[in-house]
Amino acid sequence: MYSYYLIIVLAPLAAAIVAGLFGRQIGRAGSHWITILAVGLSCAFSCLVLRNMFWGGAESENISVYTWAVTDGLNMEVGFLVDRLTALMMAVVTFVSLMVHVYTIGYMHDDPGYQRFFSYISLFTFSMLMLVMSNNFLQLFFGWEAVGLMSYLLIGFWFKRENAIFANLKAFLVNRLGDFGFILGISGIVMFTGSLDYAEVFARADSVAAQNIEVFSGTPWNAMTVICVLLFMGAMGKSAQAPLHVWLPDSMAGPTPISALIHAATMVTAGIFMVARMSPLFELSATALAVVIVIGAITAFFTGLLGIVQNDIKRVIAYSTLSQLGYMTVALGASAYGAAIFHLMTHAFFKSLLFLAAGSVIIALHHEQDIRKMGGLRKYMPITYWTALIGSLALIGFPGSSGFFSKDLLIEAVKESHWHGQGAVYWIAYLSVLLGVFVTALYSFRMFFLVFHGEERTDAKTRSHIHESPWVVTVPLVVLAVPSAIIGWITVEPILFDGFFGDAIVVRQGIDVLAHLKETIWHGSFALFLHAVQTPVFWLAAAGAFTAWFLYLKRPDIPATIKARFSGLYNLLDRKYYMDDLYIKGFAAGGRSIGNALWQKGDQLVIDGIIVNGTANSIGKLAGVMRQIQTGYLYTYAFAMIIGLTMLLSWLIWFR
């Protein structure tokens, strides 16, 4: 299997290098074929690894590829840890990436940066594979920063557009905040364990949890809590958790294929995966888990509300991603790591489907993205319509869809978790994910109805050219629609209830909520339907979809009345809780003001004006005075010598 792993991770890298450096020589077709074949090969071997793990009973492998450096006994190496968690992530990443690669042929057909784009997305896939396959923190950090770099390049791919440059810079800077905490967390691990290797660190986790660290003098904090909170700061940046979520909606400035790849399978899932991988550490700090679950709950509910007032089709889906990432984070905080990864997997399929369907609509409408200027597209784009419907139903957790199994069971896990009965933390988490169901259904079907149903709001010229997208766009939609509809049926029992992850995920004894759910509510898929209709989740989703139908199809006049009557609330949501103002007009503008003050007062006035130029001016003035003494007349010099000699003799006599 060792050779398989090298092929999986190196094939996209090799293709990216060829397409990037020799794209002009091999042409547009050569660039897309070599990258698609490489990612397809990586996907095939990843699925083979997953099959061997899933059905073949293959054992986990921890392999050291090569040692990069050894310093003071600290090994810095490249290696692979391939267990069931890794195998699942590899298959999801490569499969979604393959669909995005194929889709890109149609979406980026006329773009002058065609070869460069294929090189970037193939390199993005390599970066994510390095992250999920790592067996040590050094390689994890390499993959972590590599996906950040590639997101910067891809969000700003259209570098002549001011909004794209602003968006990629925003993503880069916000992620630096999270990554600062992340690298401090890794440093803490090295300080307390003397190792970067996962296996060694996990083996010494109990001893770390028994120690304290004084971040501030005289205030001891538990070392494991500090480390886990710092690691989670990294996850907050990469997986866009509040308040570090502000970069993700702006990432829509990049081409739609990269929106699908970032949101579904690569960068934003990195934080969720990392916390699940670090479960042996997080399980030793109840405080860190409390931080995780509260941050996730806030993100799940409040960013979902923002999706209701968005009019850009891609931004609606982007806020949906933020909300669903919050759901996954809540599951992590409830120690239901398996439920978080299961929802990550199903979300990857239906969210990439929704983004690519949105891209199909954008192509048909000549890059129009305002849903208020759409409507009635169902009869023009039947394939896009039905696949978008499947994605929307999966997103709201419609019974039978993949989202039904992952989302409903995630909410049940939160409800029955060890936080139950522990006050505010529990109610914040549970009510957020519960009410978020209504919000999700409302914004999802608001978008769906405004785009595909109702009156046609496109102009006559655009309407005359609307047609279904080409096969390179629609085939990935159909392929992604299949797992979005049925993958839950196949995988729910083994992943959630039959211990699929094994030792890859660790949960403290006595708080395994998935084991509890297996005993209480899991009696097969059909029994879950019967259970679902008896819970608020089903009815809240139905109420959200019905509300969207009533407001945007039956009585489209009502939303304007609501907007006028609740203008303060609308403005709060439209301005995104003023978080962008806080960052841009507060922190960023404040930083620039401090910099300008230091430049004008410190640099120009003190350093240049007083120290550098002041010294030069003083010497110049002194030289001007001294120059007056140099007359050139002999009697003047003789007179000066006599005066000086007289003063010297007087001093000697006086102080004798």
XYZ file of C-alpha atoms in Angstrom:
656
model
C 0.000 0.000 0.000
C 2.996 2.299 0.484
C 3.288 2.888 -3.274
C -0.461 3.646 -3.409
C -0.035 6.436 -0.902
C 2.779 8.022 -2.883
C 0.706 7.897 -6.071
C -2.303 9.410 -4.309
C -0.415 12.409 -2.988
C 2.184 12.952 -5.733
C 0.040 12.546 -8.862
C -1.807 15.878 -8.384
C 1.508 17.583 -7.524
C 3.206 16.328 -10.685
C 0.236 17.355 -12.831
C 0.146 20.806 -11.225
C 3.846 21.329 -11.999
C 3.435 20.271 -15.626
C 0.304 22.379 -16.192
C 1.822 25.353 -14.389
C 5.268 25.402 -15.950
C 4.531 23.931 -19.357
C 0.915 24.958 -19.872
C 1.743 27.007 -22.954
C 3.545 24.074 -24.554
C 0.878 21.414 -23.842
C -2.045 23.768 -24.484
C -5.429 24.110 -22.832
C -6.542 20.548 -23.570
C -3.239 19.155 -22.370
C -3.523 21.060 -19.093
C -6.998 19.842 -18.258
C -6.356 16.264 -19.342
C -3.170 15.808 -17.353
C -4.656 17.270 -14.168
C -7.945 15.371 -14.526
C -6.141 12.086 -15.142
C -3.825 12.701 -12.169
C -6.657 13.538 -9.768
C -8.690 10.660 -11.217
C -5.796 8.302 -10.496
C -5.521 9.693 -6.983
C -9.287 9.253 -6.526
C -9.206 5.654 -7.761
C -6.443 4.658 -5.353
C -8.099 6.577 -2.504
C -11.328 4.663 -3.086
C -9.324 1.445 -3.178
C -7.758 2.295 0.189
C -11.215 3.101 1.604
C -12.631 -0.158 0.243
C -9.826 -2.129 1.857
C -10.449 -0.337 5.144
C -14.248 -0.553 4.912
C -14.795 -4.073 3.633
C -11.362 -5.674 3.493
C -10.444 -5.257 7.149
C -7.141 -3.562 6.307
C -5.154 -2.308 9.286
C -4.052 1.267 9.841
C -0.544 2.162 8.705
C 1.864 4.688 10.180
C 4.718 5.171 7.713
C 7.767 7.409 7.808
C 8.689 8.467 4.278
C 11.873 10.371 5.079
C 13.438 12.377 7.858
C 13.969 15.993 6.958
C 15.938 17.060 10.039
C 16.749 16.045 13.615
C 17.526 18.708 16.196
C 17.912 18.108 19.919
C 16.172 14.761 19.537
C 13.177 16.312 17.744
C 12.429 14.447 14.504
C 11.109 16.508 11.613
C 9.873 14.103 8.998
C 7.390 13.430 6.239
C 5.125 10.473 6.874
C 1.668 9.019 6.351
C -0.886 7.930 8.919
C -3.541 6.083 6.945
C -6.398 4.871 9.105
C -10.144 4.895 8.483
C -10.477 8.599 9.232
C -7.741 9.388 6.723
C -9.131 6.970 4.130
C -12.580 8.574 4.259
C -11.135 12.080 3.937
C -8.879 11.031 1.043
C -11.824 9.598 -0.888
C -14.014 12.658 -0.290
C -11.290 15.164 -1.193
C -10.228 13.437 -4.396
C -13.763 12.602 -5.577
C -15.081 16.142 -5.178
C -11.862 17.529 -6.650
C -12.250 15.262 -9.684
C -15.792 16.527 -10.281
C -14.596 20.119 -9.939
C -11.793 19.490 -12.434
C -14.224 18.146 -15.038
C -16.695 20.966 -14.387
C -13.945 23.553 -14.807
C -13.561 22.649 -18.492
C -16.965 24.157 -19.139
C -16.971 26.971 -16.612
C -13.517 28.372 -17.412
C -13.705 27.622 -21.134
C -13.037 31.178 -22.307
C -10.777 32.318 -19.471
C -7.242 33.367 -20.478
C -5.847 31.845 -17.263
C -7.176 28.378 -18.111
C -3.924 26.430 -17.669
C -2.986 28.358 -14.545
C -6.344 27.567 -12.945
C -5.972 23.832 -13.523
C -2.477 23.958 -12.074
C -3.761 25.745 -8.968
C -6.684 23.394 -8.250
C -4.498 20.332 -8.720
C -1.951 21.814 -6.319
C -4.802 22.589 -3.920
C -5.751 18.901 -3.958
C -2.150 17.897 -3.235
C -2.007 20.316 -0.292
C -5.180 18.929 1.287
C -3.990 15.349 0.839
C -0.716 16.178 2.569
C -2.736 17.615 5.445
C -5.110 14.677 5.952
C -2.450 11.988 5.411
C 0.120 13.489 7.794
C 1.343 11.529 10.797
C 3.045 14.455 12.496
C 2.431 18.095 13.335
C 5.152 19.440 11.044
C 3.560 17.942 7.943
C 0.124 18.940 9.243
C 1.311 22.531 9.453
C 2.803 22.339 5.962
C -0.509 21.161 4.512
C -2.350 23.691 6.661
C -0.374 26.613 5.268
C -0.328 25.190 1.742
C -4.127 25.115 1.492
C -4.127 28.670 2.860
C -1.678 29.767 0.175
C -3.648 28.072 -2.588
C -6.888 29.627 -1.372
C -5.173 33.028 -1.555
C -4.117 32.395 -5.150
C -7.481 30.984 -6.221
C -9.749 33.527 -4.521
C -7.695 36.246 -6.193
C -7.413 34.310 -9.458
C -9.012 37.178 -11.370
C -6.328 39.502 -10.083
C -7.437 42.461 -12.197
C -10.667 42.692 -10.204
C -10.432 44.857 -7.128
C -12.963 42.780 -5.161
C -10.967 39.597 -5.813
C -7.751 41.157 -4.530
C -9.563 42.473 -1.462
C -11.122 39.042 -0.826
C -7.917 37.030 -1.060
C -6.049 39.502 1.141
C -8.881 39.340 3.677
C -8.802 35.538 3.688
C -5.033 35.539 4.081
C -4.950 38.009 6.976
C -7.869 36.519 8.920
C -6.339 33.074 8.646
C -3.057 34.440 9.950
C -4.855 35.228 13.218
C -5.996 31.650 13.576
C -2.688 30.218 12.408
C -0.829 32.236 15.036
C -2.734 30.346 17.720
C -2.292 27.084 15.817
C 1.492 27.284 15.704
C 1.572 28.280 19.382
C -0.455 25.161 20.135
C 2.020 23.011 18.210
C 4.865 24.723 20.086
C 3.149 23.833 23.371
C 2.949 20.211 22.282
C 6.659 20.166 21.510
C 7.457 21.871 24.817
C 5.570 19.317 26.910
C 6.133 16.127 24.897
C 9.367 16.776 22.999
C 7.817 15.258 19.864
C 5.931 16.153 16.706
C 4.764 12.607 15.987
C 1.047 11.993 16.562
C 1.517 8.568 18.137
C 4.116 9.781 20.630
C 2.131 12.910 21.502
C -1.092 10.954 22.053
C 0.749 8.431 24.214
C 1.982 11.243 26.480
C -1.312 13.166 26.537
C -2.228 12.136 30.090
C 1.036 13.511 31.476
C 0.466 16.823 29.664
C -3.064 17.060 31.087
C -1.610 16.700 34.597
C 0.626 19.762 34.193
C -0.011 23.492 34.437
C 1.388 26.444 32.553
C 1.448 30.094 33.590
C 0.465 32.164 30.579
C 0.284 35.104 32.963
C 2.540 35.123 36.008
C 0.807 33.730 39.087
C -2.162 32.292 37.147
C -1.697 28.571 36.446
C -3.751 27.115 33.589
C -4.056 23.491 32.617
C -1.511 22.801 29.885
C -3.839 20.614 27.818
C -6.578 23.244 27.886
C -4.191 25.926 26.657
C -2.853 23.679 23.891
C -6.295 22.586 22.701
C -7.743 26.109 22.703
C -4.753 27.334 20.692
C -5.140 24.478 18.205
C -8.830 25.282 17.924
C -7.950 28.889 17.073
C -6.379 27.476 13.930
C -9.578 25.558 13.219
C -11.607 28.741 13.733
C -9.631 30.392 10.950
C -9.570 27.534 8.453
C -13.134 26.353 9.130
C -14.455 29.916 9.404
C -15.897 29.913 12.905
C -17.057 33.159 14.492
C -15.478 35.639 14.842
C -12.936 34.502 12.226
C -15.664 33.672 9.702
C -15.637 36.965 7.814
C -13.321 35.839 5.024
C -15.459 32.999 3.695
C -18.367 34.930 2.080
C -15.881 37.208 0.318
C -14.119 34.165 -1.138
C -17.005 34.092 -3.646
C -14.956 36.613 -5.633
C -13.059 33.644 -7.042
C -14.362 31.428 -9.862
C -17.273 29.135 -8.904
C -15.299 25.862 -9.219
C -12.920 26.983 -6.500
C -15.852 28.052 -4.341
C -17.071 24.454 -4.524
C -13.631 23.048 -3.775
C -12.897 25.369 -0.840
C -16.331 25.017 0.741
C -16.922 21.319 0.189
C -13.745 19.290 0.307
C -10.609 21.221 1.098
C -9.785 24.274 3.144
C -12.847 24.762 5.352
C -13.035 21.090 6.296
C -9.411 21.109 7.472
C -10.296 22.517 10.891
C -13.056 19.941 11.467
C -10.722 17.120 10.475
C -7.929 18.449 12.677
C -10.054 18.565 15.831
C -11.354 15.045 15.142
C -7.776 13.833 14.623
C -6.776 15.497 17.889
C -9.632 13.868 19.838
C -7.148 12.135 22.217
C -6.083 15.636 23.304
C -9.442 17.427 23.326
C -11.056 14.652 25.362
C -8.715 15.536 28.228
C -9.986 19.126 28.502
C -13.650 19.785 29.271
C -12.954 23.519 29.072
C -11.623 23.256 25.533
C -14.665 21.206 24.492
C -16.920 23.872 26.015
C -15.168 26.537 23.934
C -15.578 24.398 20.814
C -19.289 23.726 21.293
C -20.201 27.345 22.139
C -18.257 28.802 19.194
C -19.841 26.221 16.895
C -23.342 27.000 18.185
C -22.917 30.743 17.668
C -21.639 30.148 14.138
C -24.374 27.648 13.238
C -27.293 29.908 14.125
C -26.154 33.479 13.605
C -24.376 33.006 10.275
C -27.387 31.047 9.039
C -29.567 34.092 9.685
C -27.343 36.108 7.369
C -28.196 33.777 4.487
C -31.815 34.935 4.615
C -30.996 38.489 3.455
C -28.351 37.668 0.838
C -29.216 38.188 -2.823
C -26.038 36.883 -4.463
C -26.673 33.215 -5.277
C -23.148 32.186 -4.281
C -23.223 34.156 -1.045
C -26.411 32.430 0.068
C -24.639 29.088 -0.326
C -21.529 30.508 1.344
C -23.461 31.434 4.483
C -24.997 27.986 4.363
C -21.465 26.585 4.507
C -20.680 28.718 7.544
C -23.781 27.451 9.309
C -23.126 23.789 8.475
C -19.523 24.093 9.624
C -20.966 25.382 12.890
C -23.074 22.218 13.118
C -19.972 20.067 12.668
C -18.110 22.071 15.302
C -20.965 21.648 17.779
C -20.766 17.892 17.236
C -17.030 18.004 17.945
C -17.682 19.847 21.199
C -20.264 17.205 22.126
C -17.582 14.509 21.643
C -19.617 13.157 18.705
C -16.590 13.258 16.411
C -17.989 10.532 14.174
C -21.177 12.547 13.624
C -19.097 15.619 12.705
C -17.053 13.689 10.128
C -20.179 11.973 8.779
C -21.831 15.361 8.239
C -18.576 16.646 6.733
C -18.739 13.822 4.185
C -22.397 14.258 3.199
C -22.017 18.045 3.208
C -19.087 17.780 0.798
C -21.326 16.109 -1.791
C -24.433 18.258 -1.562
C -22.595 21.544 -1.000
C -20.305 21.049 -4.001
C -23.453 20.097 -5.940
C -25.173 23.343 -4.921
C -22.166 25.485 -5.816
C -21.742 23.835 -9.201
C -25.484 24.157 -9.856
C -25.204 27.856 -9.000
C -22.314 28.092 -11.444
C -24.462 26.460 -14.128
C -27.113 29.147 -13.562
C -24.462 31.873 -13.670
C -23.178 30.554 -17.020
C -26.688 30.491 -18.471
C -27.389 34.065 -17.346
C -24.071 35.455 -18.616
C -22.581 35.777 -15.114
C -25.605 37.326 -13.440
C -25.573 36.343 -9.745
C -28.460 38.349 -8.239
C -31.334 35.961 -7.478
C -33.769 38.886 -7.705
C -33.008 39.016 -11.440
C -33.692 35.334 -12.023
C -36.838 33.242 -11.784
C -38.607 30.619 -13.880
C -35.410 28.841 -14.927
C -36.896 25.405 -14.344
C -38.174 25.023 -17.914
C -34.890 26.182 -19.441
C -32.476 24.162 -17.301
C -34.095 20.876 -16.226
C -30.898 19.033 -15.261
C -29.629 21.947 -13.200
C -33.073 22.282 -11.632
C -33.413 18.678 -10.469
C -29.849 18.398 -9.229
C -30.191 21.703 -7.347
C -33.413 20.388 -5.806
C -31.631 17.245 -4.615
C -28.849 19.380 -3.119
C -31.339 21.685 -1.397
C -33.314 18.772 0.056
C -30.105 17.208 1.360
C -29.093 20.523 2.905
C -32.317 20.874 4.889
C -32.283 17.197 5.908
C -35.257 15.972 3.886
C -36.059 12.353 4.887
C -34.103 9.903 2.797
C -31.437 12.348 1.645
C -27.854 12.139 2.854
C -28.350 15.279 4.934
C -31.271 13.673 6.738
C -29.072 10.974 8.236
C -26.088 13.151 9.074
C -27.855 16.293 10.261
C -30.696 14.714 12.217
C -28.413 12.301 14.020
C -25.950 15.122 14.712
C -28.723 17.103 16.413
C -29.768 14.017 18.370
C -26.150 13.559 19.451
C -26.024 17.121 20.753
C -29.335 16.648 22.551
C -28.177 13.464 24.299
C -24.546 14.472 24.837
C -22.708 14.658 28.153
C -23.486 18.387 28.238
C -27.134 17.565 28.917
C -28.176 19.028 32.240
C -25.091 21.236 32.518
C -26.789 24.588 32.101
C -26.033 27.338 29.612
C -23.535 25.462 27.435
C -26.072 22.742 26.659
C -28.977 25.063 25.892
C -26.875 27.382 23.743
C -25.704 24.423 21.690
C -28.970 22.522 21.406
C -31.249 25.483 20.709
C -28.812 26.856 18.127
C -28.700 23.650 16.065
C -32.449 23.134 16.503
C -33.542 26.619 15.434
C -30.916 26.542 12.721
C -32.980 23.842 10.990
C -35.801 26.326 10.319
C -33.336 28.999 9.194
C -31.562 26.580 6.847
C -34.802 25.517 5.170
C -35.927 29.142 4.844
C -32.835 30.527 3.091
C -32.304 27.360 1.014
C -35.768 27.353 -0.502
C -35.904 31.133 -0.730
C -32.970 30.851 -3.100
C -34.403 27.799 -4.875
C -37.829 29.339 -5.468
C -36.476 32.730 -6.565
C -34.083 31.099 -9.049
C -36.168 28.312 -10.564
C -39.832 29.165 -9.899
C -42.130 32.163 -10.072
C -42.102 34.883 -12.677
C -39.215 35.302 -15.071
C -37.348 38.425 -13.997
C -34.580 38.217 -16.596
C -34.616 40.686 -19.471
C -35.804 39.590 -22.899
C -32.316 39.516 -24.418
C -30.933 37.266 -21.672
C -34.038 35.064 -21.765
C -33.581 34.406 -25.474
C -30.151 32.857 -24.832
C -30.925 30.764 -21.719
C -30.255 27.063 -22.206
C -28.984 24.080 -20.277
C -25.244 24.005 -19.619
C -22.915 21.736 -21.649
C -22.242 18.142 -20.617
C -18.935 18.940 -18.892
C -21.026 21.002 -16.456
C -24.111 18.798 -16.133
C -22.319 15.434 -15.801
C -20.546 16.458 -12.538
C -23.925 17.730 -11.294
C -25.585 14.374 -11.923
C -22.657 12.424 -10.464
C -22.653 14.534 -7.283
C -26.439 14.296 -7.005
C -26.222 10.515 -6.592
C -24.269 10.464 -3.298
C -26.181 13.552 -2.144
C -29.328 11.449 -2.387
C -28.267 7.958 -1.308
C -24.903 7.942 0.486
C -26.582 8.216 3.878
C -28.430 4.931 3.399
C -25.198 3.073 2.726
C -22.874 4.590 5.293
C -24.892 5.749 8.306
C -24.783 2.503 10.254
C -21.118 1.559 9.790
C -19.796 5.092 10.284
C -21.908 6.140 13.255
C -22.883 2.947 15.027
C -20.477 0.140 14.117
C -17.225 1.770 15.203
C -15.938 2.442 11.696
C -13.248 4.877 12.854
C -11.807 2.531 15.457
C -8.778 3.959 17.242
C -8.627 6.939 14.894
C -11.125 8.727 17.139
C -10.984 8.584 20.930
C -13.917 9.346 23.230
C -13.765 9.248 27.011
C -15.450 6.273 28.571
C -18.986 6.985 29.687
C -19.666 9.938 27.352
C -19.845 8.150 23.985
C -23.118 9.641 22.809
C -23.148 7.671 19.536
C -23.046 4.420 21.502
C -25.970 5.743 23.528
C -27.935 6.617 20.379
C -27.319 3.136 19.000
C -29.061 1.691 22.032
C -31.918 4.199 22.150
C -33.049 5.387 18.715
C -31.174 3.452 16.046
C -33.206 0.508 14.791
C -32.527 0.910 11.098
C -33.084 3.611 8.496
C -36.842 3.242 8.227
C -37.242 3.331 11.994
C -35.319 6.595 11.950
C -38.011 8.081 9.695
C -40.672 7.246 12.232
C -38.559 8.740 14.972
C -37.843 11.883 12.901
C -41.493 12.849 12.405
C -41.897 12.830 16.173
C -39.110 15.354 16.720
C -39.069 19.142 16.236
C -36.336 18.801 13.594
C -38.629 17.455 10.880
C -41.375 20.003 11.514
C -38.989 22.936 11.730
C -37.508 22.009 8.334
C -40.998 21.672 6.854
C -42.021 25.014 8.385
C -38.949 26.735 6.917
C -39.611 25.386 3.419
C -43.324 26.282 3.649
C -42.478 29.800 4.870
C -40.161 30.287 1.899
C -42.886 29.099 -0.499
C -45.494 31.367 1.057
C -43.303 34.481 1.193
C -41.576 34.225 -2.170
C -44.119 32.456 -4.397
C -47.577 32.829 -2.878
C -47.274 36.326 -1.365
C -44.092 37.960 -2.713
C -45.318 41.334 -1.461
C -44.865 40.378 2.187
C -41.014 40.320 2.348
C -40.859 44.021 1.418
C -43.351 44.822 4.193
C -41.349 42.800 6.718
C -38.165 44.530 5.600
C -39.709 47.973 6.103
C -41.292 47.139 9.453
C -38.170 45.517 10.875
C -35.624 47.738 9.163
C -33.313 47.769 12.174
C -33.073 43.979 12.257
C -32.734 43.844 8.479
C -29.887 46.368 8.527
C -28.165 44.400 11.288
C -28.272 41.267 9.136
C -27.488 43.097 5.911
C -24.408 44.651 7.532
C -23.425 41.190 8.832
C -23.632 42.220 12.490
C -21.157 44.999 11.602
C -18.329 42.504 11.862
C -16.776 43.709 8.611
C -16.972 47.273 9.890
C -15.233 46.178 13.079
C -12.404 44.514 11.186
C -12.049 46.982 8.315
C -12.948 50.309 9.940
C -11.832 49.291 13.413
C -8.824 46.979 13.464
C -7.498 47.585 9.938
C -8.121 51.349 9.914
C -6.853 51.593 13.488
C -3.690 49.778 12.521
C -3.178 52.085 9.569
C -3.785 55.135 11.803
C -1.199 53.931 14.304
C 1.200 53.267 11.446
C 0.651 56.726 9.994
C 1.140 58.317 13.416
C 4.375 56.407 13.969
C 5.518 57.371 10.479
C 4.692 61.070 10.792
C 5.588 61.624 14.448
C 8.131 58.929 15.043
C 9.891 58.490 11.722
C 9.607 61.897 10.080
C 9.612 64.141 13.188
C 11.831 62.304 15.705
C 14.129 60.046 13.684
C 14.465 62.046 10.474
C 13.695 65.485 11.860
C 15.574 65.471 15.191
C 18.049 62.584 15.237
C 19.222 62.361 11.626
C 18.493 65.746 10.075
C 18.688 67.537 13.450
C 22.239 66.312 14.005
C 23.201 67.274 10.472
C 21.629 70.728 10.834
C 23.342 71.319 14.189
C 26.713 70.426 12.752
C 26.013 72.635 9.771
C 25.181 75.584 12.018
C 28.280 74.975 14.145
C 30.346 74.804 11.002
C 28.816 78.107 9.859
C 29.908 79.771 13.115
C 33.376 78.259 12.975
C 33.706 79.316 9.375
C 33.456 82.974 10.446
C 36.650 82.561 12.481
C 38.630 81.491 9.429
C 39.350 85.004 7.987
C 42.608 84.237 6.185
C 44.484 87.186 7.829
C 47.747 86.478 9.738
C 47.172 89.129 12.415
C 43.785 87.575 13.258
C 45.388 84.201 13.937
C 48.211 85.847 15.969
C 45.659 87.746 18.039
C 43.685 84.529 18.677
C 46.867 82.733 19.783
C 47.757 85.536 22.231
C 44.240 85.539 23.716
C 44.292 81.748 24.033
C 47.744 81.722 25.655
C 46.672 84.448 28.089
C 43.600 82.439 29.107
C 45.665 79.283 29.569
C 48.264 81.046 31.781
C 45.469 82.646 33.809
C 43.874 79.267 34.421
C 47.205 77.711 35.521
C 47.923 80.586 37.933
C 44.392 80.603 39.327
C 44.195 76.842 39.968
C 47.834 76.345 41.032
